[in-house]
Amino acid sequence: MKGPLVLSVASEVFPLAKTGGLADVAGALPPALAAEGVAVRTLLPGYPAVLKAAGAAQPVHTYDSLQGGRARILAARAAGLDLFVLEAPHLYDRPGNPYVGPDGKDWPDNAPRFAALAKAAADIGRGAVRAFVPDIVHAHDWQAGLAPAYLHYRGEPRPRTVMTVHNLSFQGQFPAELLAPLGLPPHAFSMEGVEYYGTIGFLKAGIALADRITTVSPRYAMEIRTPEFGMGLDGLLRSRAGVLSGILNGIDTEYWDPAKDPHLVQRFDARTLARRQANKAALQARFGLEPLADAPLFGVVSRLTWQKGMDVLLEAVDDLVALGGQLALVGSGEAALEGGLAAAAARHPGRVGILIGFDEGAAHLVQGGADAFLVPSRFEPCGLTQLCALRYGAIPVVARVGGLADTVIDANEMALVASAGNGLQFAPVTREALVLTLERAVGLWRDRDTWTRLQQHAMAADVGWRRPAGQYAALYRQLVAGAA
Ligand code: ADP
Ligand code: GLC
């Protein structure tokens, strides 16, 4: 059967533009869907790096004015993806982070910047590019949230729409006065539409008006229907529960492959785990840690934010060292957390090593060299770093929330007996619970046979995109068949 045509819309796509896991997903899902017979094109903003990578792109649609300036949709192929690049210099010709200016604040015109992306998606959805008229427009996160809204208000015929929530804490809320400038009709400003506590909510609009809603793990799909995790949208999500589902993320297992990874000093697989030792030594050297073979080395690769529980890690870092452990962390984010981590490193020279910044190579070396990998998130829609850790045999120690709970099997007694455990979970997200679990991890690590078995289970886990891509393909087919 010929698969549906899908337009995927995202504000970041690896390796062209990335601030987090959204980019990884937007970059890896289309090729995995191709294997399921689903053809995907990806629409993204024409940031300078994207236009450069797109090279000789073909203009396929022109706007005399899109949110205040001339714009074109360019068709291109780059990084193995079929792309539509929205070239709009007045909106996107800015260096650096896609959302934040050099002063560290969100760009003041983020509403028109991402409304334009959604508008272009809706136009392609309605046939603006003859050669590609999608059956489905699939919007990712708030930046694309208005795409289902524009399509909804323009009426039938229209493609079906899917809204994927990667993180409910970023909602894209903007002043109500922007309604007309964004090209939304007056009646859109209602509880059933884009209105959200007196503002325009881009993610709210997508959740309210898309035909189907997905999020990135089954557990997060449940959590977000509760006040604790719903970030104010739990009521709406409960009312739409019939069209809401959770599909776990995968990782690109070609790119994240310890047997081929160029960032490692020694490549390895589940049968050659002893080779990890050379990566541990390289990691210790890179992070200024003592070259101890008998100290369990904990790794972290993370945005430094409240979501990720980095303040809890800071509270537990003295205990981690007291347990004989070492910490290698690469991350960037909130200044207070960066400062706290720098202080911890200064307090524990040779034991705590940090690298502030976004460093792809260091992230791979942490995965390939750390004994265990910490993810103490307060909430985690899916999380990708624990999947990389499983693949690299760095035993994940994770908070029991969201996708972390869905992907890591706690090595409790029965799991060990059943040869099923591949990591450790803890709850609640407090210093006390984390420290108890660090103790448990150190105990297991000192029992070499058990630890090796955990590593083998971890590395055997199916963390690729094949299964999830099959689930997206099934959802698209149902939707196109009208069985939604
Ligand atoms: P989130 O999107 O919430 O930040 P995910 O776990 O889904 O969390 O994805 C994070 C992605 O970003 C992973 O690919 C991870 O390796 C990468 N990453 C995060 N911080 C850094 C960093 N400082 N340097 C390099 N890669 C990073
Ligand atoms: C978000 C979430 C993360 C998820 C990623 C990709 O950034 O915080 O949990 O893995 O999106 O879906």
Short mmCIF file of C-alpha atoms and ligand atoms in Angstrom, two decimals:
data_model
loop_
_atom_site.label_atom_id
_atom_site.label_comp_id
_atom_site.label_asym_id
_atom_site.label_seq_id
_atom_site.Cartn_x
_atom_site.Cartn_y
_atom_site.Cartn_z
CA MET A 1 0.00 0.00 0.00
CA LYS A 2 1.30 3.47 -0.87
CA GLY A 3 1.88 5.39 2.34
CA PRO A 4 0.51 8.83 3.15
CA LEU A 5 2.48 11.98 2.33
CA VAL A 6 3.49 13.85 5.45
CA LEU A 7 4.73 17.39 6.01
CA SER A 8 6.70 17.52 9.26
CA VAL A 9 7.08 21.02 10.74
CA ALA A 10 9.76 21.78 13.31
CA SER A 11 11.83 24.74 14.47
CA GLU A 12 15.00 22.66 14.82
CA VAL A 13 16.26 19.62 12.93
CA PHE A 14 19.52 17.77 13.62
CA PRO A 15 22.19 18.25 12.26
CA LEU A 16 21.08 21.58 10.76
CA ALA A 17 19.91 23.33 13.94
CA LYS A 18 19.70 21.92 17.46
CA THR A 19 19.10 23.02 21.03
CA GLY A 20 17.73 19.73 22.36
CA GLY A 21 15.98 16.44 21.71
CA LEU A 22 13.32 17.95 19.44
CA ALA A 23 16.00 18.37 16.77
CA ASP A 24 17.13 14.77 17.15
CA VAL A 25 13.58 13.51 16.71
CA ALA A 26 12.76 15.79 13.79
CA GLY A 27 15.98 14.68 12.07
CA ALA A 28 15.75 10.93 12.69
CA LEU A 29 12.05 10.16 12.37
CA PRO A 30 11.64 10.95 8.62
CA PRO A 31 14.24 8.41 7.42
CA ALA A 32 12.75 5.81 9.76
CA LEU A 33 9.30 6.54 8.33
CA ALA A 34 10.63 6.10 4.80
CA ALA A 35 11.36 2.48 5.73
CA GLU A 36 7.65 2.19 6.68
CA GLY A 37 6.57 3.45 3.25
CA VAL A 38 5.72 6.94 4.53
CA ALA A 39 7.26 9.82 2.57
CA VAL A 40 8.05 12.87 4.69
CA ARG A 41 9.16 16.37 3.85
CA THR A 42 10.33 18.62 6.64
CA LEU A 43 9.61 22.35 6.82
CA LEU A 44 11.99 24.42 8.95
CA PRO A 45 13.05 28.06 9.24
CA GLY A 46 15.86 29.36 7.05
CA TYR A 47 18.36 30.19 9.77
CA PRO A 48 21.79 31.08 8.28
CA ALA A 49 23.21 27.59 8.93
CA VAL A 50 20.18 25.93 7.34
CA LEU A 51 20.36 28.05 4.17
CA LYS A 52 24.07 27.32 3.92
CA ALA A 53 23.50 23.56 4.22
CA ALA A 54 20.60 23.71 1.77
CA GLY A 55 22.97 24.94 -0.96
CA ALA A 56 21.32 25.05 -4.38
CA ALA A 57 17.72 25.12 -3.23
CA GLN A 58 14.77 25.54 -5.62
CA PRO A 59 12.18 28.26 -4.89
CA VAL A 60 8.74 26.63 -4.96
CA HIS A 61 6.55 29.38 -3.49
CA THR A 62 6.92 33.12 -2.98
CA TYR A 63 5.29 35.56 -0.54
CA ASP A 64 5.32 39.29 -1.23
CA SER A 65 4.70 39.71 2.46
CA LEU A 66 4.78 37.10 5.22
CA GLN A 67 4.71 38.63 8.68
CA GLY A 68 6.20 41.86 7.42
CA GLY A 69 8.68 40.91 4.73
CA ARG A 70 9.34 38.99 1.55
CA ALA A 71 9.71 35.25 1.92
CA ARG A 72 10.17 32.13 -0.17
CA ILE A 73 9.71 28.43 0.37
CA LEU A 74 12.75 26.59 -0.98
CA ALA A 75 12.87 22.87 -1.74
CA ALA A 76 16.20 21.30 -0.87
CA ARG A 77 17.86 18.07 0.07
CA ALA A 78 20.39 18.19 2.91
CA ALA A 79 21.61 15.87 5.66
CA GLY A 80 19.67 13.02 4.08
CA LEU A 81 16.36 14.87 4.44
CA ASP A 82 13.87 16.26 1.94
CA LEU A 83 13.37 19.81 3.12
CA PHE A 84 11.25 22.86 2.64
CA VAL A 85 13.22 25.80 3.97
CA LEU A 86 11.30 28.96 4.79
CA GLU A 87 13.60 31.75 3.67
CA ALA A 88 12.49 34.94 5.40
CA PRO A 89 15.52 37.09 6.23
CA HIS A 90 13.53 39.57 8.34
CA LEU A 91 12.58 36.69 10.65
CA TYR A 92 15.44 34.20 10.59
CA ASP A 93 18.64 35.81 9.34
CA ARG A 94 20.13 35.93 12.81
CA PRO A 95 23.11 33.99 14.16
CA GLY A 96 23.16 31.67 17.14
CA ASN A 97 20.35 30.11 19.11
CA PRO A 98 17.04 29.95 17.18
CA TYR A 99 14.91 31.40 19.98
CA VAL A 100 17.14 33.69 22.00
CA GLY A 101 19.03 36.85 21.06
CA PRO A 102 22.55 37.86 22.11
CA ASP A 103 21.14 39.48 25.27
CA GLY A 104 20.00 36.02 26.46
CA LYS A 105 16.32 36.94 26.09
CA ASP A 106 13.75 35.47 23.73
CA TRP A 107 13.61 37.38 20.44
CA PRO A 108 10.79 39.92 20.91
CA ASP A 109 9.22 38.90 17.60
CA ASN A 110 9.05 35.14 18.28
CA ALA A 111 5.27 35.21 17.74
CA PRO A 112 5.46 36.36 14.09
CA ARG A 113 8.63 34.32 13.53
CA PHE A 114 6.97 31.02 14.35
CA ALA A 115 3.49 31.97 13.18
CA ALA A 116 5.12 32.41 9.77
CA LEU A 117 6.47 28.87 9.96
CA ALA A 118 3.01 27.55 10.80
CA LYS A 119 1.40 29.67 8.09
CA ALA A 120 3.80 28.29 5.47
CA ALA A 121 2.97 24.77 6.68
CA ALA A 122 -0.74 25.45 6.32
CA ASP A 123 -0.20 26.87 2.83
CA ILE A 124 1.75 23.79 1.74
CA GLY A 125 -1.03 21.75 3.35
CA ARG A 126 -3.52 23.50 1.10
CA GLY A 127 -1.58 22.90 -2.09
CA ALA A 128 0.76 25.89 -2.39
CA VAL A 129 3.46 23.56 -3.73
CA ARG A 130 1.93 21.52 -6.54
CA ALA A 131 4.57 18.82 -6.46
CA PHE A 132 3.91 18.02 -2.80
CA VAL A 133 0.41 18.17 -1.39
CA PRO A 134 0.52 16.36 1.94
CA ASP A 135 -2.19 14.14 3.39
CA ILE A 136 -0.99 15.04 6.88
CA VAL A 137 0.63 18.06 8.48
CA HIS A 138 2.56 16.98 11.56
CA ALA A 139 3.41 19.89 13.89
CA HIS A 140 6.11 19.61 16.57
CA ASP A 141 5.94 21.73 19.74
CA TRP A 142 4.66 25.28 20.22
CA GLN A 143 6.71 26.73 17.38
CA ALA A 144 4.54 24.80 14.93
CA GLY A 145 1.40 24.87 17.11
CA LEU A 146 -0.53 27.33 14.96
CA ALA A 147 -0.36 25.07 11.87
CA PRO A 148 -3.39 22.99 12.93
CA ALA A 149 -5.15 26.26 13.84
CA TYR A 150 -4.60 27.95 10.46
CA LEU A 151 -5.78 24.77 8.71
CA HIS A 152 -8.79 24.40 10.99
CA TYR A 153 -10.02 27.98 10.48
CA ARG A 154 -9.64 27.85 6.71
CA GLY A 155 -11.97 24.88 6.64
CA GLU A 156 -12.25 21.80 4.45
CA PRO A 157 -10.84 20.40 2.31
CA ARG A 158 -7.67 20.25 4.34
CA PRO A 159 -5.03 17.69 5.28
CA ARG A 160 -5.36 15.89 8.61
CA THR A 161 -3.25 17.30 11.44
CA VAL A 162 -1.10 15.79 14.18
CA MET A 163 0.31 17.81 17.08
CA THR A 164 3.25 16.29 18.94
CA VAL A 165 4.05 17.64 22.39
CA HIS A 166 7.75 17.27 23.19
CA ASN A 167 7.61 19.45 26.26
CA LEU A 168 4.53 20.97 27.85
CA SER A 169 6.56 23.55 29.76
CA PHE A 170 7.30 25.55 26.61
CA GLN A 171 3.90 26.80 25.47
CA GLY A 172 4.49 29.89 23.33
CA GLN A 173 2.12 32.41 24.91
CA PHE A 174 1.74 35.83 23.32
CA PRO A 175 -0.45 38.95 23.74
CA ALA A 176 -4.05 38.81 22.54
CA GLU A 177 -3.51 41.95 20.40
CA LEU A 178 -1.52 39.81 17.96
CA LEU A 179 -4.62 37.89 16.85
CA ALA A 180 -5.27 39.91 13.68
CA PRO A 181 -1.58 40.55 12.85
CA LEU A 182 -1.03 36.78 12.97
CA GLY A 183 -3.88 36.31 10.51
CA LEU A 184 -6.25 34.50 12.88
CA PRO A 185 -10.00 35.23 12.65
CA PRO A 186 -11.72 36.98 15.60
CA HIS A 187 -13.70 33.86 16.52
CA ALA A 188 -10.43 31.94 17.01
CA PHE A 189 -10.03 33.80 20.29
CA SER A 190 -12.18 31.43 22.32
CA MET A 191 -11.76 28.62 24.79
CA GLU A 192 -12.23 26.09 21.99
CA GLY A 193 -9.59 27.90 19.92
CA VAL A 194 -6.30 29.69 20.48
CA GLU A 195 -7.25 31.64 23.63
CA TYR A 196 -5.32 30.66 26.76
CA TYR A 197 -5.84 32.59 30.01
CA GLY A 198 -6.38 35.81 28.05
CA THR A 199 -3.40 35.27 25.76
CA ILE A 200 -2.79 33.46 22.47
CA GLY A 201 -1.34 30.04 23.22
CA PHE A 202 0.46 28.46 20.27
CA LEU A 203 0.77 25.00 21.87
CA LYS A 204 -2.70 25.28 23.33
CA ALA A 205 -4.04 26.01 19.85
CA GLY A 206 -2.36 22.94 18.42
CA ILE A 207 -3.63 20.73 21.22
CA ALA A 208 -7.16 22.11 20.91
CA LEU A 209 -7.44 21.94 17.14
CA ALA A 210 -5.28 19.10 15.81
CA ASP A 211 -7.02 15.91 14.72
CA ARG A 212 -4.60 13.81 16.77
CA ILE A 213 -2.23 14.63 19.62
CA THR A 214 0.81 12.60 20.46
CA THR A 215 3.51 12.95 23.05
CA VAL A 216 6.83 11.21 23.31
CA SER A 217 6.16 8.46 25.86
CA PRO A 218 3.07 6.57 27.04
CA ARG A 219 3.73 7.56 30.65
CA TYR A 220 3.99 11.29 29.83
CA ALA A 221 0.72 10.92 27.89
CA MET A 222 -0.86 9.93 31.21
CA GLU A 223 1.06 12.36 33.42
CA ILE A 224 0.04 15.43 31.42
CA ARG A 225 -3.61 14.71 32.15
CA THR A 226 -2.92 15.39 35.85
CA PRO A 227 -2.56 18.82 37.52
CA GLU A 228 0.91 17.86 38.75
CA PHE A 229 2.37 17.56 35.24
CA GLY A 230 -0.28 19.28 33.10
CA MET A 231 1.18 22.83 33.30
CA GLY A 232 -2.32 24.30 33.15
CA LEU A 233 -3.31 22.24 30.10
CA ASP A 234 -4.37 19.06 31.92
CA GLY A 235 -8.07 19.90 31.68
CA LEU A 236 -7.89 20.37 27.92
CA LEU A 237 -5.77 17.23 27.57
CA ARG A 238 -8.29 15.23 29.61
CA SER A 239 -11.06 16.45 27.35
CA ARG A 240 -9.04 15.32 24.31
CA ALA A 241 -7.85 12.04 25.82
CA GLY A 242 -9.62 10.07 23.08
CA VAL A 243 -7.22 11.42 20.44
CA LEU A 244 -4.11 11.56 22.63
CA SER A 245 -1.45 8.85 22.63
CA GLY A 246 2.17 8.37 23.62
CA ILE A 247 4.81 7.06 21.22
CA LEU A 248 8.31 6.60 22.61
CA ASN A 249 11.22 8.30 20.92
CA GLY A 250 14.11 6.35 19.52
CA ILE A 251 17.66 7.41 18.77
CA ASP A 252 19.63 7.25 15.54
CA THR A 253 21.47 3.99 16.20
CA GLU A 254 23.86 4.56 13.29
CA TYR A 255 24.99 7.89 14.67
CA TRP A 256 24.95 6.62 18.27
CA ASP A 257 26.90 3.41 17.75
CA PRO A 258 29.74 2.59 20.16
CA ALA A 259 31.22 0.22 17.59
CA LYS A 260 31.68 3.06 15.05
CA ASP A 261 31.74 6.28 17.06
CA PRO A 262 34.64 8.54 15.94
CA HIS A 263 34.47 10.52 19.20
CA LEU A 264 35.62 7.50 21.25
CA VAL A 265 39.26 6.57 21.70
CA GLN A 266 38.30 2.87 21.72
CA ARG A 267 35.24 1.55 19.93
CA PHE A 268 33.43 -1.37 21.54
CA ASP A 269 30.34 -3.53 21.60
CA ALA A 270 28.64 -5.76 24.17
CA ARG A 271 31.28 -8.48 23.72
CA THR A 272 34.24 -6.15 24.11
CA LEU A 273 33.18 -4.14 27.15
CA ALA A 274 36.70 -4.16 28.59
CA ARG A 275 37.62 -1.66 25.88
CA ARG A 276 35.44 0.93 27.60
CA GLN A 277 38.28 1.41 30.11
CA ALA A 278 40.31 3.42 27.58
CA ASN A 279 37.33 5.75 27.06
CA LYS A 280 36.95 6.15 30.82
CA ALA A 281 40.61 7.16 31.06
CA ALA A 282 40.18 9.62 28.17
CA LEU A 283 37.05 11.04 29.79
CA GLN A 284 38.86 11.47 33.11
CA ALA A 285 41.73 13.25 31.33
CA ARG A 286 39.40 15.52 29.35
CA PHE A 287 37.44 16.54 32.47
CA GLY A 288 40.47 16.96 34.75
CA LEU A 289 39.58 13.94 36.88
CA GLU A 290 42.11 11.71 38.64
CA PRO A 291 42.90 8.63 36.54
CA LEU A 292 41.29 6.23 39.01
CA ALA A 293 40.12 2.87 37.68
CA ASP A 294 38.47 1.92 40.98
CA ALA A 295 36.17 4.96 41.27
CA PRO A 296 32.72 4.64 39.69
CA LEU A 297 32.41 7.48 37.17
CA PHE A 298 28.98 9.10 36.78
CA GLY A 299 28.24 11.05 33.59
CA VAL A 300 25.72 13.80 32.81
CA VAL A 301 24.83 15.44 29.48
CA SER A 302 22.06 17.93 30.01
CA ARG A 303 20.49 21.30 29.73
CA LEU A 304 21.08 22.89 33.13
CA THR A 305 17.52 23.63 34.23
CA TRP A 306 14.98 22.95 36.94
CA GLN A 307 13.27 20.37 34.67
CA LYS A 308 16.45 18.31 34.59
CA GLY A 309 16.79 18.29 38.42
CA MET A 310 20.28 19.76 38.22
CA ASP A 311 19.76 21.55 41.54
CA VAL A 312 19.06 18.17 43.16
CA LEU A 313 22.24 16.78 41.63
CA LEU A 314 24.14 19.75 43.10
CA GLU A 315 22.73 18.97 46.54
CA ALA A 316 23.89 15.35 46.18
CA VAL A 317 27.32 15.97 44.71
CA ASP A 318 29.22 15.91 48.02
CA ASP A 319 27.61 12.54 48.81
CA LEU A 320 28.54 11.23 45.37
CA VAL A 321 32.17 12.06 46.08
CA ALA A 322 31.93 10.66 49.65
CA LEU A 323 30.73 7.38 48.13
CA GLY A 324 34.01 7.22 46.21
CA GLY A 325 32.50 8.37 42.92
CA GLN A 326 33.53 10.83 40.25
CA LEU A 327 31.32 13.10 38.15
CA ALA A 328 31.85 14.26 34.54
CA LEU A 329 29.20 16.71 33.39
CA VAL A 330 28.70 18.54 30.12
CA GLY A 331 25.86 21.02 29.97
CA SER A 332 24.72 24.58 29.63
CA GLY A 333 21.80 26.60 30.85
CA GLU A 334 20.88 28.63 33.92
CA ALA A 335 23.66 30.81 35.31
CA ALA A 336 22.97 29.83 38.94
CA LEU A 337 23.36 26.13 38.14
CA GLU A 338 26.50 26.75 36.08
CA GLY A 339 27.91 28.67 39.06
CA GLY A 340 26.93 25.95 41.53
CA LEU A 341 28.57 23.29 39.40
CA ALA A 342 31.75 25.35 39.03
CA ALA A 343 31.85 25.65 42.83
CA ALA A 344 31.37 21.90 43.23
CA ALA A 345 34.24 21.24 40.81
CA ALA A 346 36.44 23.66 42.77
CA ARG A 347 35.51 21.91 46.04
CA HIS A 348 36.32 18.48 44.65
CA PRO A 349 39.32 18.77 42.33
CA GLY A 350 40.00 15.52 40.49
CA ARG A 351 36.59 14.21 41.51
CA VAL A 352 34.09 16.54 39.84
CA GLY A 353 34.82 17.76 36.31
CA ILE A 354 32.51 20.03 34.34
CA LEU A 355 32.39 21.38 30.83
CA ILE A 356 29.99 24.26 30.37
CA GLY A 357 28.74 24.52 26.81
CA PHE A 358 27.22 22.46 24.02
CA ASP A 359 29.81 19.91 22.92
CA GLU A 360 28.76 17.01 20.72
CA GLY A 361 32.12 15.20 20.99
CA ALA A 362 32.20 15.46 24.78
CA ALA A 363 28.62 14.14 24.95
CA HIS A 364 29.68 11.00 23.05
CA LEU A 365 32.78 10.50 25.19
CA VAL A 366 30.69 10.74 28.37
CA GLN A 367 28.39 8.02 27.02
CA GLY A 368 31.30 5.81 26.01
CA GLY A 369 33.44 6.32 29.12
CA ALA A 370 31.16 6.81 32.14
CA ASP A 371 30.19 3.78 34.23
CA ALA A 372 26.75 5.17 35.00
CA PHE A 373 24.69 8.02 33.55
CA LEU A 374 22.54 10.33 35.72
CA VAL A 375 19.17 11.81 34.68
CA PRO A 376 17.46 13.22 37.80
CA SER A 377 14.67 15.06 35.93
CA ARG A 378 11.57 16.37 37.72
CA PHE A 379 9.65 15.65 34.54
CA GLU A 380 10.85 14.14 31.28
CA PRO A 381 8.55 13.76 28.28
CA CYS A 382 10.87 11.10 26.85
CA GLY A 383 14.54 11.86 27.25
CA LEU A 384 17.12 10.72 24.74
CA THR A 385 20.32 10.72 26.77
CA GLN A 386 19.28 7.66 28.78
CA LEU A 387 18.65 5.83 25.49
CA CYS A 388 22.16 6.72 24.31
CA ALA A 389 23.46 5.58 27.71
CA LEU A 390 21.74 2.19 27.33
CA ARG A 391 23.27 1.79 23.89
CA TYR A 392 26.76 2.65 25.20
CA GLY A 393 26.57 0.50 28.34
CA ALA A 394 26.63 3.49 30.71
CA ILE A 395 24.06 2.30 33.24
CA PRO A 396 21.29 4.92 33.48
CA VAL A 397 20.30 6.13 36.96
CA VAL A 398 17.06 7.99 36.36
CA ALA A 399 14.10 9.64 38.07
CA ARG A 400 10.95 7.52 37.80
CA VAL A 401 9.03 9.95 35.56
CA GLY A 402 7.82 10.16 31.97
CA GLY A 403 9.91 8.50 29.33
CA LEU A 404 12.66 7.70 31.82
CA ALA A 405 10.25 5.37 33.64
CA ASP A 406 9.17 3.86 30.31
CA THR A 407 12.67 3.09 29.02
CA VAL A 408 14.82 2.12 32.00
CA ILE A 409 14.12 -1.16 33.80
CA ASP A 410 15.10 -0.88 37.45
CA ALA A 411 17.57 -3.56 38.51
CA ASN A 412 15.58 -4.61 41.58
CA GLU A 413 15.90 -8.14 42.96
CA MET A 414 13.26 -9.69 40.73
CA ALA A 415 14.53 -7.90 37.64
CA LEU A 416 18.01 -9.22 38.34
CA VAL A 417 16.67 -12.74 38.80
CA ALA A 418 14.72 -12.41 35.56
CA SER A 419 17.79 -10.96 33.75
CA ALA A 420 15.79 -7.88 32.87
CA GLY A 421 17.28 -4.91 34.74
CA ASN A 422 19.24 -2.37 32.72
CA GLY A 423 19.44 0.65 35.03
CA LEU A 424 18.25 2.19 38.28
CA GLN A 425 15.20 4.31 39.00
CA PHE A 426 14.57 6.58 41.96
CA ALA A 427 11.64 8.57 43.34
CA PRO A 428 10.81 11.15 44.51
CA VAL A 429 13.24 13.63 43.00
CA THR A 430 14.97 14.63 46.23
CA ARG A 431 18.55 14.63 47.44
CA GLU A 432 17.75 11.80 49.86
CA ALA A 433 16.26 9.48 47.25
CA LEU A 434 19.03 10.26 44.77
CA VAL A 435 21.78 9.58 47.33
CA LEU A 436 20.21 6.25 48.34
CA THR A 437 20.15 5.24 44.69
CA LEU A 438 23.73 6.40 44.12
CA GLU A 439 24.69 4.11 47.01
CA ARG A 440 22.80 1.27 45.37
CA ALA A 441 24.54 1.99 42.06
CA VAL A 442 27.99 2.00 43.66
CA GLY A 443 27.18 -1.32 45.38
CA LEU A 444 26.13 -2.91 42.10
CA TRP A 445 29.15 -1.46 40.30
CA ARG A 446 31.51 -3.06 42.83
CA ASP A 447 29.94 -6.44 42.01
CA ARG A 448 31.61 -6.72 38.60
CA ASP A 449 29.66 -9.71 37.29
CA THR A 450 26.31 -8.14 38.06
CA TRP A 451 27.36 -4.82 36.55
CA THR A 452 28.58 -6.50 33.38
CA ARG A 453 25.23 -8.26 33.06
CA LEU A 454 23.43 -4.94 33.49
CA GLN A 455 25.59 -3.47 30.74
CA GLN A 456 24.80 -6.36 28.44
CA HIS A 457 21.06 -5.97 29.04
CA ALA A 458 21.36 -2.23 28.50
CA MET A 459 23.20 -2.65 25.21
CA ALA A 460 20.65 -5.20 24.01
CA ALA A 461 17.74 -2.78 24.56
CA ASP A 462 15.84 -1.83 21.41
CA VAL A 463 16.34 1.95 21.38
CA GLY A 464 16.11 2.55 17.62
CA TRP A 465 13.40 4.22 15.58
CA ARG A 466 11.97 1.14 13.84
CA ARG A 467 9.25 0.35 16.39
CA PRO A 468 8.18 3.95 17.06
CA ALA A 469 8.22 4.75 13.34
CA GLY A 470 5.85 1.81 12.81
CA GLN A 471 3.51 3.33 15.40
CA TYR A 472 3.57 6.76 13.74
CA ALA A 473 2.95 5.13 10.36
CA ALA A 474 -0.06 3.25 11.78
CA LEU A 475 -1.43 6.46 13.29
CA TYR A 476 -1.05 8.33 9.98
CA ARG A 477 -2.76 5.53 8.07
CA GLN A 478 -5.69 5.44 10.50
CA LEU A 479 -6.03 9.18 10.27
CA VAL A 480 -6.03 9.23 6.47
CA ALA A 481 -8.49 6.35 6.40
CA GLY A 482 -10.78 8.46 8.57
CA ALA A 483 -10.69 6.00 11.44
CA ALA A 484 -9.30 8.56 13.87
P1 ADP B 1 15.90 17.88 26.09
O1 ADP B 1 15.43 17.95 24.69
O2 ADP B 1 14.81 18.08 27.09
O3 ADP B 1 17.07 18.77 26.36
P2 ADP B 1 16.65 15.12 25.47
O4 ADP B 1 17.27 14.09 26.35
O5 ADP B 1 15.44 14.74 24.73
O6 ADP B 1 16.42 16.39 26.39
O7 ADP B 1 17.67 15.57 24.36
C1 ADP B 1 18.85 16.24 24.63
C2 ADP B 1 19.76 16.13 23.43
O8 ADP B 1 20.70 17.19 23.45
C3 ADP B 1 20.57 14.86 23.41
O9 ADP B 1 20.89 14.53 22.07
C4 ADP B 1 21.83 15.27 24.17
O10 ADP B 1 22.93 14.46 23.87
C5 ADP B 1 22.01 16.68 23.69
N1 ADP B 1 22.68 17.58 24.63
C6 ADP B 1 22.14 18.19 25.71
N2 ADP B 1 23.03 18.99 26.30
C7 ADP B 1 24.17 18.90 25.57
C8 ADP B 1 25.46 19.50 25.66
N3 ADP B 1 25.75 20.36 26.63
N4 ADP B 1 26.38 19.16 24.73
C9 ADP B 1 26.07 18.28 23.75
N5 ADP B 1 24.88 17.69 23.60
C10 ADP B 1 23.93 18.00 24.50
C1 GLC B 2 11.82 17.60 24.82
C2 GLC B 2 11.80 16.82 26.12
C3 GLC B 2 12.55 15.51 26.07
C4 GLC B 2 12.28 14.78 24.76
C5 GLC B 2 12.57 15.70 23.58
C6 GLC B 2 12.34 15.03 22.24
O1 GLC B 2 12.90 18.45 24.73
O2 GLC B 2 12.26 17.59 27.21
O3 GLC B 2 12.16 14.68 27.15
O4 GLC B 2 13.10 13.62 24.67
O5 GLC B 2 11.74 16.80 23.65
O6 GLC B 2 11.04 14.51 22.13
#
